[in-house]
């Protein structure tokens, strides 16, 4: 006899990445059984199963999603790349494939890592809320594909089909093992290239501690039920007091 899949069984697509690994570690701490799906394996954790594959490959995804009811999608090509075809293939076509694979595998909840940049048009936003429209002129092609990706995931939300979706929109993420943000800032400063100020020095930018971003993802997943207002919604996330949980 086959056991009913447990609601504590989940998969993290992009689980080898900076955010993904923190998410995996926290999920394991919370008693989840975790499967990682990623094009690379960057670590091992006892009890975590790794499936190496491309999220554009539906068959590979279907193998990894067997008996999985909850999926986190936090895979993306590096934002700094200028490979437009890659962004299109992974963030748009690939996300469509992720949605189809989830639906075919019987996944009930999909949590997407989006980006706050989906509402940014180059002018200041302070205390921006989720009712801001998507940027008409996104700042780069990465962001353009993040907008399309978020729309695909949120539009796929269907209470009738029992497939619920939500998106979390962080801006900059910092924390242990950050491969990009802080190391690049420090390196640029060391090379003496941060001696200029754009504007009058009062510009603000939003950074969120990685564990808070993880906390937001897990809260979203655990609150995503047919009767909940989260269904098909996107949420900005930022730091208030760093939350230890
Ligand atoms: P990361 O590069 O550390 O991790 C991304 C992971 O996705 C990598 O492990 C990579 O191997 C995997 N991946 C890429 N293409 C894949 C494919 N085709 N199939 C399977 N796996 C693939 O990035 P991160 O900083 O952890 O970002 C995670 C998510 O958060 C992304 O969706 C990103 O857009 C979003 N985000 C990040 C930041 C930030 O400051 N780091 C800010 C806003 C949004």
Short mmCIF file of C-alpha atoms and ligand atoms in Angstrom, two decimals:
data_model
loop_
_atom_site.label_atom_id
_atom_site.label_comp_id
_atom_site.label_asym_id
_atom_site.label_seq_id
_atom_site.Cartn_x
_atom_site.Cartn_y
_atom_site.Cartn_z
CA UNK A 1 0.00 0.00 0.00
CA UNK A 2 1.15 3.50 -0.80
CA UNK A 3 1.20 6.00 2.06
CA UNK A 4 -0.61 9.28 1.57
CA UNK A 5 1.96 12.00 0.74
CA UNK A 6 2.72 14.07 3.83
CA UNK A 7 2.04 17.80 3.87
CA UNK A 8 5.52 18.10 5.39
CA UNK A 9 7.13 16.77 2.21
CA UNK A 10 8.30 19.58 -0.01
CA UNK A 11 10.64 20.40 -2.88
CA UNK A 12 12.89 23.43 -3.32
CA UNK A 13 13.65 24.22 -6.96
CA UNK A 14 16.90 26.20 -6.88
CA UNK A 15 17.69 24.69 -3.48
CA UNK A 16 21.45 24.75 -4.14
CA UNK A 17 21.47 28.56 -4.33
CA UNK A 18 22.04 31.22 -1.68
CA UNK A 19 18.40 31.67 -0.65
CA UNK A 20 17.43 28.09 -1.53
CA UNK A 21 19.97 26.52 0.81
CA UNK A 22 18.87 28.71 3.73
CA UNK A 23 15.29 27.72 2.98
CA UNK A 24 16.20 24.03 2.87
CA UNK A 25 18.07 24.24 6.18
CA UNK A 26 15.15 25.95 7.93
CA UNK A 27 12.61 23.52 6.47
CA UNK A 28 14.69 20.58 7.74
CA UNK A 29 14.83 22.23 11.21
CA UNK A 30 11.06 22.51 11.12
CA UNK A 31 10.63 18.80 10.43
CA UNK A 32 9.97 18.93 6.68
CA UNK A 33 11.22 16.20 4.36
CA UNK A 34 13.00 18.13 1.62
CA UNK A 35 13.88 17.36 -1.98
CA UNK A 36 16.20 19.78 -3.79
CA UNK A 37 15.92 20.20 -7.56
CA UNK A 38 18.75 22.21 -9.11
CA UNK A 39 21.14 22.12 -12.06
CA UNK A 40 23.98 21.75 -9.57
CA UNK A 41 24.48 20.22 -6.14
CA UNK A 42 26.49 22.50 -3.87
CA UNK A 43 26.25 20.72 -0.46
CA UNK A 44 24.80 17.70 1.29
CA UNK A 45 22.51 17.56 4.32
CA UNK A 46 21.52 14.22 5.84
CA UNK A 47 17.95 13.39 4.89
CA UNK A 48 17.77 15.88 2.00
CA UNK A 49 17.39 14.26 -1.43
CA UNK A 50 19.05 15.95 -4.42
CA UNK A 51 17.76 15.75 -7.98
CA UNK A 52 20.13 17.33 -10.44
CA UNK A 53 18.26 18.65 -13.45
CA UNK A 54 17.11 21.63 -15.48
CA UNK A 55 13.70 23.03 -14.54
CA UNK A 56 12.94 23.30 -18.26
CA UNK A 57 12.89 19.47 -18.34
CA UNK A 58 9.41 18.36 -17.31
CA UNK A 59 10.28 14.67 -17.03
CA UNK A 60 13.14 15.42 -14.66
CA UNK A 61 10.84 17.64 -12.58
CA UNK A 62 8.11 14.99 -12.46
CA UNK A 63 10.57 12.48 -11.00
CA UNK A 64 11.58 14.92 -8.26
CA UNK A 65 7.99 15.96 -7.47
CA UNK A 66 6.58 12.48 -6.80
CA UNK A 67 4.47 12.59 -3.61
CA UNK A 68 5.37 16.27 -3.08
CA UNK A 69 2.48 18.56 -2.09
CA UNK A 70 4.41 21.81 -1.56
CA UNK A 71 6.97 23.39 -3.92
CA UNK A 72 9.18 26.45 -3.49
CA UNK A 73 10.53 27.88 -6.77
CA UNK A 74 13.61 30.01 -6.09
CA UNK A 75 15.76 29.15 -9.11
CA UNK A 76 16.93 31.81 -11.54
CA UNK A 77 19.92 32.58 -13.72
CA UNK A 78 22.22 35.14 -12.06
CA UNK A 79 20.62 38.62 -12.44
CA UNK A 80 23.92 40.09 -13.68
CA UNK A 81 24.01 37.89 -16.78
CA UNK A 82 23.18 39.54 -20.10
CA UNK A 83 22.04 36.29 -21.68
CA UNK A 84 18.49 37.24 -22.67
CA UNK A 85 17.74 33.85 -24.21
CA UNK A 86 18.70 32.15 -20.94
CA UNK A 87 16.43 34.43 -18.86
CA UNK A 88 13.58 33.79 -21.26
CA UNK A 89 14.14 30.03 -21.30
CA UNK A 90 14.47 29.59 -17.53
CA UNK A 91 12.26 32.31 -16.03
CA UNK A 92 9.39 32.24 -18.54
CA UNK A 93 9.34 28.89 -20.42
CA UNK A 94 10.85 27.08 -17.43
CA UNK A 95 8.32 28.50 -14.99
CA UNK A 96 5.53 27.40 -17.31
CA UNK A 97 7.08 23.91 -17.21
CA UNK A 98 7.33 24.05 -13.40
CA UNK A 99 3.61 24.92 -13.17
CA UNK A 100 2.62 22.09 -15.55
CA UNK A 101 4.82 19.59 -13.72
CA UNK A 102 3.37 20.65 -10.36
CA UNK A 103 -0.17 20.25 -11.64
CA UNK A 104 0.58 16.83 -13.20
CA UNK A 105 2.35 15.62 -10.07
CA UNK A 106 -0.54 16.65 -7.80
CA UNK A 107 1.33 19.45 -6.03
CA UNK A 108 -1.16 21.57 -4.05
CA UNK A 109 0.87 24.69 -3.19
CA UNK A 110 3.54 26.63 -5.12
CA UNK A 111 5.52 29.49 -3.53
CA UNK A 112 7.52 31.64 -5.97
CA UNK A 113 10.48 33.86 -5.12
CA UNK A 114 9.77 36.93 -7.18
CA UNK A 115 11.51 40.30 -6.81
CA UNK A 116 10.53 43.77 -5.59
CA UNK A 117 12.00 45.10 -8.83
CA UNK A 118 8.83 43.98 -10.67
CA UNK A 119 7.23 47.30 -9.59
CA UNK A 120 10.32 49.51 -10.01
CA UNK A 121 10.42 52.00 -12.91
CA UNK A 122 13.48 53.94 -11.92
CA UNK A 123 11.71 56.45 -9.69
CA UNK A 124 11.75 56.39 -5.89
CA UNK A 125 9.34 54.14 -4.04
CA UNK A 126 9.03 54.47 -0.29
CA UNK A 127 6.75 52.16 1.70
CA UNK A 128 5.50 50.75 -1.62
CA UNK A 129 2.55 48.41 -1.28
CA UNK A 130 1.44 45.46 -3.33
CA UNK A 131 -1.18 47.54 -5.14
CA UNK A 132 1.59 49.18 -7.20
CA UNK A 133 1.27 48.12 -10.84
CA UNK A 134 3.93 46.05 -12.59
CA UNK A 135 6.66 48.22 -14.12
CA UNK A 136 5.76 49.20 -17.69
CA UNK A 137 9.42 49.76 -18.46
CA UNK A 138 11.32 47.24 -16.29
CA UNK A 139 14.88 48.25 -15.44
CA UNK A 140 16.43 45.25 -17.21
CA UNK A 141 15.58 42.06 -19.04
CA UNK A 142 15.98 39.94 -15.88
CA UNK A 143 13.19 42.01 -14.28
CA UNK A 144 11.05 41.79 -17.41
CA UNK A 145 11.21 37.99 -17.14
CA UNK A 146 10.58 38.09 -13.37
CA UNK A 147 7.33 40.00 -14.12
CA UNK A 148 6.23 37.40 -16.66
CA UNK A 149 7.20 34.61 -14.27
CA UNK A 150 5.20 36.10 -11.40
CA UNK A 151 2.13 36.60 -13.61
CA UNK A 152 2.30 32.98 -14.80
CA UNK A 153 2.49 31.64 -11.24
CA UNK A 154 -0.21 33.88 -9.78
CA UNK A 155 -2.60 33.34 -12.70
CA UNK A 156 -2.24 29.56 -12.27
CA UNK A 157 -3.79 29.77 -8.79
CA UNK A 158 -7.04 27.81 -8.82
CA UNK A 159 -9.10 26.87 -5.78
CA UNK A 160 -11.25 24.65 -8.03
CA UNK A 161 -8.22 22.63 -9.16
CA UNK A 162 -6.76 22.58 -5.65
CA UNK A 163 -3.60 24.31 -6.90
CA UNK A 164 -2.73 27.39 -4.83
CA UNK A 165 0.04 29.87 -5.52
CA UNK A 166 1.67 32.89 -3.87
CA UNK A 167 4.74 35.05 -4.62
CA UNK A 168 7.21 36.69 -2.26
CA UNK A 169 9.04 39.80 -3.48
CA UNK A 170 12.32 40.50 -1.69
CA UNK A 171 14.65 43.27 -2.77
CA UNK A 172 18.34 42.81 -1.89
CA UNK A 173 19.05 39.78 0.28
CA UNK A 174 22.03 39.62 2.64
CA UNK A 175 23.32 37.06 5.11
CA UNK A 176 25.80 34.22 5.54
CA UNK A 177 27.16 32.76 2.27
CA UNK A 178 25.79 35.69 0.21
CA UNK A 179 27.71 35.22 -3.04
CA UNK A 180 26.95 38.60 -4.58
CA UNK A 181 25.60 41.61 -2.76
CA UNK A 182 27.98 42.31 0.13
CA UNK A 183 31.10 40.69 -1.43
CA UNK A 184 30.68 42.86 -4.56
CA UNK A 185 30.08 46.02 -2.48
CA UNK A 186 33.17 45.35 -0.37
CA UNK A 187 35.30 44.55 -3.40
CA UNK A 188 34.14 47.71 -5.21
CA UNK A 189 34.90 49.83 -2.14
CA UNK A 190 38.36 48.24 -1.77
CA UNK A 191 39.13 49.14 -5.35
CA UNK A 192 38.25 52.76 -4.53
CA UNK A 193 35.26 52.84 -6.86
CA UNK A 194 32.64 53.97 -4.32
CA UNK A 195 33.71 57.58 -3.95
CA UNK A 196 30.77 59.00 -5.87
CA UNK A 197 27.24 59.71 -4.71
CA UNK A 198 24.30 59.62 -7.09
CA UNK A 199 21.77 62.15 -5.76
CA UNK A 200 22.18 63.99 -2.47
CA UNK A 201 23.11 61.00 -0.32
CA UNK A 202 19.63 60.45 1.06
CA UNK A 203 18.78 57.56 -1.29
CA UNK A 204 17.42 54.49 0.41
CA UNK A 205 17.58 50.92 -0.73
CA UNK A 206 15.90 47.92 0.79
CA UNK A 207 17.84 44.90 2.02
CA UNK A 208 16.38 41.93 3.87
CA UNK A 209 18.22 39.42 6.02
CA UNK A 210 18.09 36.02 4.34
CA UNK A 211 16.51 34.28 7.37
CA UNK A 212 13.65 36.79 7.27
CA UNK A 213 13.12 36.07 3.57
CA UNK A 214 13.03 32.36 4.43
CA UNK A 215 10.59 33.04 7.28
CA UNK A 216 8.29 34.87 4.85
CA UNK A 217 8.37 31.99 2.38
CA UNK A 218 7.52 29.39 5.02
CA UNK A 219 4.76 31.54 6.55
CA UNK A 220 3.28 32.04 3.08
CA UNK A 221 3.39 28.29 2.40
CA UNK A 222 1.83 27.37 5.73
CA UNK A 223 -0.95 29.98 5.42
CA UNK A 224 -1.77 29.15 1.80
CA UNK A 225 -5.16 27.48 2.05
CA UNK A 226 -8.22 27.63 -0.20
CA UNK A 227 -10.00 30.07 2.13
CA UNK A 228 -6.97 32.29 2.70
CA UNK A 229 -6.56 35.76 1.16
CA UNK A 230 -3.01 34.82 0.09
CA UNK A 231 -4.21 32.81 -2.90
CA UNK A 232 -2.78 34.20 -6.12
CA UNK A 233 -1.24 37.21 -4.34
CA UNK A 234 2.25 38.74 -4.27
CA UNK A 235 3.82 40.09 -1.08
CA UNK A 236 6.70 42.51 -0.67
CA UNK A 237 9.02 41.50 2.13
CA UNK A 238 11.46 43.58 4.12
CA UNK A 239 13.14 43.75 7.53
CA UNK A 240 11.42 45.12 10.55
CA UNK A 241 13.20 43.73 13.56
CA UNK A 242 15.26 40.77 12.45
CA UNK A 243 13.16 37.80 13.46
CA UNK A 244 14.82 34.80 15.11
CA UNK A 245 12.47 31.88 14.94
P1 LIG B 1 21.39 31.91 -6.61
O1 LIG B 1 22.02 32.16 -7.93
O2 LIG B 1 22.27 31.78 -5.41
O3 LIG B 1 20.48 30.60 -6.69
C1 LIG B 1 19.71 30.26 -7.82
C2 LIG B 1 19.77 28.75 -8.00
O4 LIG B 1 18.98 28.40 -9.14
C3 LIG B 1 21.21 28.21 -8.26
O5 LIG B 1 21.52 27.17 -7.35
C4 LIG B 1 21.13 27.70 -9.70
O6 LIG B 1 21.96 26.57 -9.93
C5 LIG B 1 19.65 27.37 -9.83
N1 LIG B 1 19.22 27.34 -11.22
C6 LIG B 1 19.47 28.28 -12.18
N2 LIG B 1 18.95 27.90 -13.34
C7 LIG B 1 18.34 26.68 -13.12
C8 LIG B 1 17.64 25.77 -13.96
N3 LIG B 1 17.48 26.00 -15.26
N4 LIG B 1 17.16 24.63 -13.40
C9 LIG B 1 17.35 24.37 -12.09
N5 LIG B 1 18.01 25.19 -11.26
C10 LIG B 1 18.51 26.33 -11.78
O7 LIG B 1 20.30 33.06 -6.42
P2 LIG B 1 19.56 33.57 -5.07
O8 LIG B 1 20.18 34.85 -4.68
O9 LIG B 1 19.47 32.46 -4.07
O10 LIG B 1 18.12 33.91 -5.65
C11 LIG B 1 17.02 33.06 -5.45
C12 LIG B 1 15.77 33.72 -6.00
O11 LIG B 1 15.57 34.96 -5.32
C13 LIG B 1 15.79 34.06 -7.49
O12 LIG B 1 14.51 33.79 -8.03
C14 LIG B 1 16.04 35.55 -7.53
O13 LIG B 1 15.46 36.12 -8.67
C15 LIG B 1 15.33 35.99 -6.27
N6 LIG B 1 15.86 37.24 -5.69
C16 LIG B 1 17.13 37.30 -5.19
C17 LIG B 1 17.60 38.48 -4.62
C18 LIG B 1 19.00 38.59 -4.02
O14 LIG B 1 19.39 39.68 -3.57
N7 LIG B 1 19.78 37.51 -3.94
C19 LIG B 1 16.77 39.61 -4.59
C20 LIG B 1 15.47 39.52 -5.10
C21 LIG B 1 15.03 38.33 -5.66
#
